[in-house]
Amino acid sequence: MTRDGQAMLYGLGAVALWSTVATAFKVALTYMSPLALMWLASLVSWALIGVLVARQGLAGQALRHGWRTAAWAGLMNPVAYYLVLFGAYDRLPGQEAMALNYTWALAMAFLAVPLLGQRLTRIDVLAGLIAYGGVWVIATRGAVFDVAFADPLGVAMALASTLIWALYWLLNARDHRPPLVAQWQNFSVGLPVLTVLLLAGPGLEWHGWAGLGAGVYVGLFEMGIAFVLWQLAVHRVSRTAKVSNLIFLSPPVSLLLLYLVVGEPILASTLIGLVLILGGLGLQQWQKSPAPAAQESR
């Protein structure tokens, strides 16, 4: 199999796992608070990635270098990002939180203007208007001329998570740590913080085997294995666009799983809003200049 073929398989594997996480979040949050879920999932992910770091011979580098970056990066991801994201999933239907979270790529484009000195094109602005029009449809649940959101705090948390995620990646643009090392160090910083917050708040509680299984699933697959598969795909593919477009397969599968497993009726406003959001993201991707012929042939 060619490297591009391998990359597509890895990418499809990651997208398949990401398609399940909205359902996993909603199931896990029926058993525990966002903070308890965050702590358990982080512990599992930290252990899994730690094993992978050791198996790849990166333990020495992970222990000696990169902690200055990890000191702030770990507070953003996993602590701030996932606490806000899980808070949104706790308040909103999974389909709404999932759809709103897809606007992070547009948030990154807009934040790159003040942070990196980049300029917005007219396509960027149009894509933003279309996608955030979808946000408005979802937030108002179809009552687009009514300013009263169904859950203003939930919507604010979902959109805040996109800003945190986009800001995290923009600030990490010059991060030279290997991805696995960076992920493990970030969790090594975030996990003690989450432990203190948990002990100071609700404390350690037993949430039953079903709750434990849901939390472990989130840690293994959303924060762990999916991340590794996506990194393998990106590093093997000849052009990133070949795998980046796979992410558009995830929302329809996520909606179907939320309907079948969680029992969420799929709202017309979610479908319309999601089409607008994905349309805006697709328009933003479309404007990227194609690779030269020599690069295409690799």
XYZ file of C-alpha atoms in Angstrom:
298
model
C 0.000 0.000 0.000
C 1.249 3.493 -0.838
C 1.987 6.049 1.875
C -1.041 8.055 0.758
C -3.188 4.927 1.014
C -1.936 4.297 4.541
C -2.550 7.943 5.423
C -6.153 7.723 4.204
C -6.765 4.616 6.328
C -5.308 6.314 9.405
C -7.347 9.439 8.679
C -10.561 7.458 8.227
C -9.856 5.650 11.501
C -9.449 8.949 13.335
C -12.601 10.418 11.796
C -14.567 7.255 12.646
C -13.538 7.580 16.295
C -14.246 11.324 16.378
C -17.707 10.572 14.992
C -18.501 8.670 18.192
C -17.310 11.231 20.724
C -20.414 13.435 20.801
C -22.400 10.346 21.772
C -19.699 9.270 24.244
C -19.705 12.729 25.850
C -23.476 12.723 26.309
C -23.501 9.180 27.704
C -20.614 9.859 30.107
C -22.165 13.115 31.317
C -25.305 11.281 32.413
C -23.139 9.564 35.048
C -20.724 12.291 36.137
C -19.993 16.005 36.097
C -17.879 17.628 33.355
C -15.006 17.980 35.860
C -15.122 14.309 36.901
C -15.251 13.212 33.253
C -12.358 15.517 32.404
C -10.213 14.096 35.212
C -10.884 10.453 34.361
C -10.424 10.914 30.609
C -7.206 12.889 31.136
C -5.795 10.208 33.427
C -6.477 7.504 30.833
C -5.080 9.563 27.965
C -1.968 10.542 29.964
C -1.240 6.868 30.695
C -1.846 5.743 27.103
C 0.293 8.446 25.508
C 2.973 7.928 28.146
C 3.259 4.285 27.065
C 3.520 5.336 23.405
C 6.190 7.925 24.233
C 8.233 5.267 26.052
C 7.820 2.701 23.248
C 9.095 5.207 20.685
C 12.177 6.016 22.752
C 11.055 9.580 23.452
C 10.917 9.320 27.242
C 14.267 11.039 27.779
C 13.284 13.979 25.599
C 9.856 14.168 27.227
C 11.368 14.354 30.703
C 14.126 16.852 29.920
C 12.875 19.347 27.349
C 9.740 21.316 26.511
C 8.289 21.940 29.962
C 8.356 25.719 29.625
C 5.899 25.441 26.731
C 3.894 22.713 28.475
C 3.436 24.949 31.541
C 0.948 27.163 29.689
C -0.105 24.816 26.884
C -1.342 22.203 29.362
C -3.579 24.770 31.050
C -5.181 25.531 27.682
C -5.373 21.933 26.455
C -6.593 19.807 28.151
C -7.759 21.905 31.141
C -9.533 24.977 29.759
C -10.619 23.562 26.403
C -12.196 20.327 27.579
C -13.765 21.763 30.720
C -15.542 24.391 28.621
C -16.404 21.885 25.881
C -17.779 19.320 28.345
C -19.722 22.112 30.021
C -21.327 22.909 26.669
C -22.211 19.244 26.084
C -23.675 19.089 29.584
C -26.079 21.955 28.814
C -26.866 21.512 25.118
C -28.134 18.633 22.994
C -25.106 16.774 21.663
C -25.965 17.662 18.072
C -25.863 21.388 18.826
C -22.619 21.321 20.809
C -20.985 19.186 18.120
C -22.072 21.455 15.271
C -21.026 24.666 17.034
C -17.626 23.165 17.850
C -16.895 22.800 14.121
C -16.462 26.566 13.777
C -12.988 26.416 15.399
C -11.285 26.526 11.973
C -12.989 29.839 11.192
C -12.126 31.145 14.652
C -8.499 30.314 13.886
C -8.599 32.289 10.633
C -10.010 35.349 12.386
C -7.649 35.150 15.376
C -4.659 34.848 13.023
C -5.264 38.458 11.948
C -4.276 40.147 15.244
C -1.937 37.377 16.435
C 0.026 36.538 13.280
C -0.579 39.651 11.204
C -2.417 37.713 8.510
C -5.063 39.279 6.313
C -8.581 38.096 5.751
C -9.635 37.568 2.169
C -13.132 38.278 0.921
C -13.653 34.517 0.793
C -12.707 34.298 4.500
C -15.294 36.936 5.362
C -17.985 35.298 3.225
C -17.188 31.878 4.695
C -17.444 33.371 8.185
C -20.800 34.968 7.465
C -22.199 31.708 6.097
C -20.859 29.540 8.931
C -21.825 31.894 11.741
C -25.219 32.238 10.103
C -25.443 28.501 10.757
C -24.434 29.122 14.367
C -27.310 31.580 14.691
C -29.792 29.057 13.274
C -28.633 26.394 15.749
C -28.454 28.751 18.728
C -32.006 30.030 18.146
C -33.226 26.532 17.170
C -34.661 27.902 13.960
C -36.289 31.028 15.412
C -33.749 33.201 13.576
C -35.623 36.467 14.177
C -35.856 35.822 17.918
C -32.781 36.981 19.856
C -33.659 34.741 22.827
C -31.319 31.730 22.651
C -32.581 28.401 23.996
C -29.509 28.107 26.256
C -27.293 31.211 26.059
C -24.655 29.881 28.469
C -24.389 26.551 26.643
C -23.992 28.312 23.299
C -21.417 30.705 24.784
C -19.433 27.768 26.185
C -19.494 25.912 22.860
C -18.234 28.983 20.990
C -15.686 29.746 23.724
C -14.264 26.240 23.276
C -13.627 27.008 19.599
C -11.739 30.185 20.538
C -9.609 28.330 23.104
C -8.832 25.536 20.639
C -7.959 27.941 17.819
C -5.853 30.110 20.127
C -4.039 27.030 21.410
C -2.974 25.963 17.930
C -2.008 29.486 16.867
C 0.191 29.932 19.940
C 1.707 26.501 19.256
C 2.694 27.421 15.708
C 6.347 27.530 16.802
C 6.165 24.525 19.106
C 8.938 22.160 17.985
C 8.109 19.337 20.388
C 7.208 15.985 18.778
C 3.391 15.695 18.852
C 3.308 12.724 21.243
C 5.781 14.383 23.602
C 3.785 17.613 23.532
C 0.526 15.807 24.231
C 1.984 13.815 27.131
C 3.653 16.868 28.697
C 0.451 18.891 28.384
C -1.523 16.194 30.172
C 1.249 15.925 32.779
C 0.681 19.614 33.549
C -3.111 19.515 33.276
C -3.792 16.376 35.304
C -2.517 17.723 38.680
C -4.562 20.904 38.151
C -7.681 18.852 37.429
C -6.981 16.666 40.470
C -6.829 19.709 42.756
C -10.050 21.111 41.253
C -11.797 17.764 41.682
C -10.687 17.273 45.288
C -11.592 20.868 46.155
C -15.010 20.418 44.574
C -17.104 17.261 44.404
C -14.214 14.931 45.308
C -13.536 11.444 43.988
C -16.764 9.500 43.601
C -17.690 6.118 42.187
C -20.009 6.550 39.209
C -20.611 2.880 38.443
C -19.098 0.602 35.832
C -21.047 2.233 33.008
C -19.739 5.675 33.999
C -16.211 4.320 34.288
C -16.454 2.704 30.860
C -17.746 5.904 29.252
C -14.970 7.998 30.809
C -12.285 5.501 29.783
C -13.679 5.476 26.242
C -13.417 9.263 26.003
C -9.834 9.208 27.278
C -8.729 6.341 25.043
C -10.373 7.359 21.811
C -11.176 11.097 21.734
C -7.988 12.270 23.460
C -5.713 9.319 22.743
C -5.981 6.921 19.832
C -7.783 9.318 17.461
C -5.032 11.898 18.056
C -2.325 9.319 17.258
C -4.093 8.105 14.105
C -4.549 11.672 12.861
C -0.882 12.480 13.473
C 0.137 9.357 11.513
C -2.149 10.387 8.659
C -0.832 13.948 8.493
C 2.807 12.836 8.608
C 2.419 10.174 5.889
C 0.254 11.957 3.329
C 1.839 13.846 0.435
C -0.637 16.738 0.736
C -2.448 17.579 3.987
C -5.624 18.531 2.081
C -6.083 14.889 1.077
C -6.812 13.896 4.678
C -8.064 17.204 6.103
C -11.222 16.988 3.980
C -12.087 13.650 5.629
C -13.260 15.573 8.692
C -16.408 16.555 6.759
C -17.531 12.909 7.012
C -17.789 13.092 10.801
C -20.875 15.313 11.452
C -23.460 13.180 9.616
C -22.241 10.025 11.388
C -22.247 11.885 14.725
C -25.869 12.958 14.221
C -26.910 9.403 13.351
C -25.209 7.962 16.450
C -26.761 10.614 18.707
C -30.152 9.651 17.315
C -29.634 5.875 17.581
C -27.738 5.678 20.898
C -28.739 8.741 22.911
C -32.207 9.064 21.398
C -31.837 12.721 20.423
C -34.356 13.720 17.745
C -32.435 15.461 14.966
C -33.694 19.035 14.835
C -34.267 20.681 11.471
C -32.440 23.745 12.804
C -29.364 21.605 13.516
C -29.370 20.175 9.990
C -29.729 23.591 8.372
C -27.156 25.169 10.660
C -24.692 22.317 10.142
C -25.024 22.578 6.365
C -24.238 26.306 6.615
C -21.268 25.701 8.935
C -19.796 22.976 6.723
C -20.505 25.094 3.650
C -18.534 27.968 5.173
C -15.661 25.639 6.070
C -15.707 24.108 2.587
C -15.610 27.563 1.002
C -12.640 28.492 3.180
C -10.803 25.298 2.113
C -11.696 25.819 -1.542
C -9.857 29.128 -1.734
C -6.510 27.513 -0.895
C -4.296 27.503 -3.944
C -3.751 24.049 -5.454
C -0.388 22.368 -5.095
C 1.985 22.486 -8.083
C 1.832 19.541 -10.470
C 5.146 18.198 -9.217
C 3.797 18.082 -5.674
C 0.539 16.461 -6.798
C 2.438 13.596 -8.425
C 4.340 12.565 -5.281
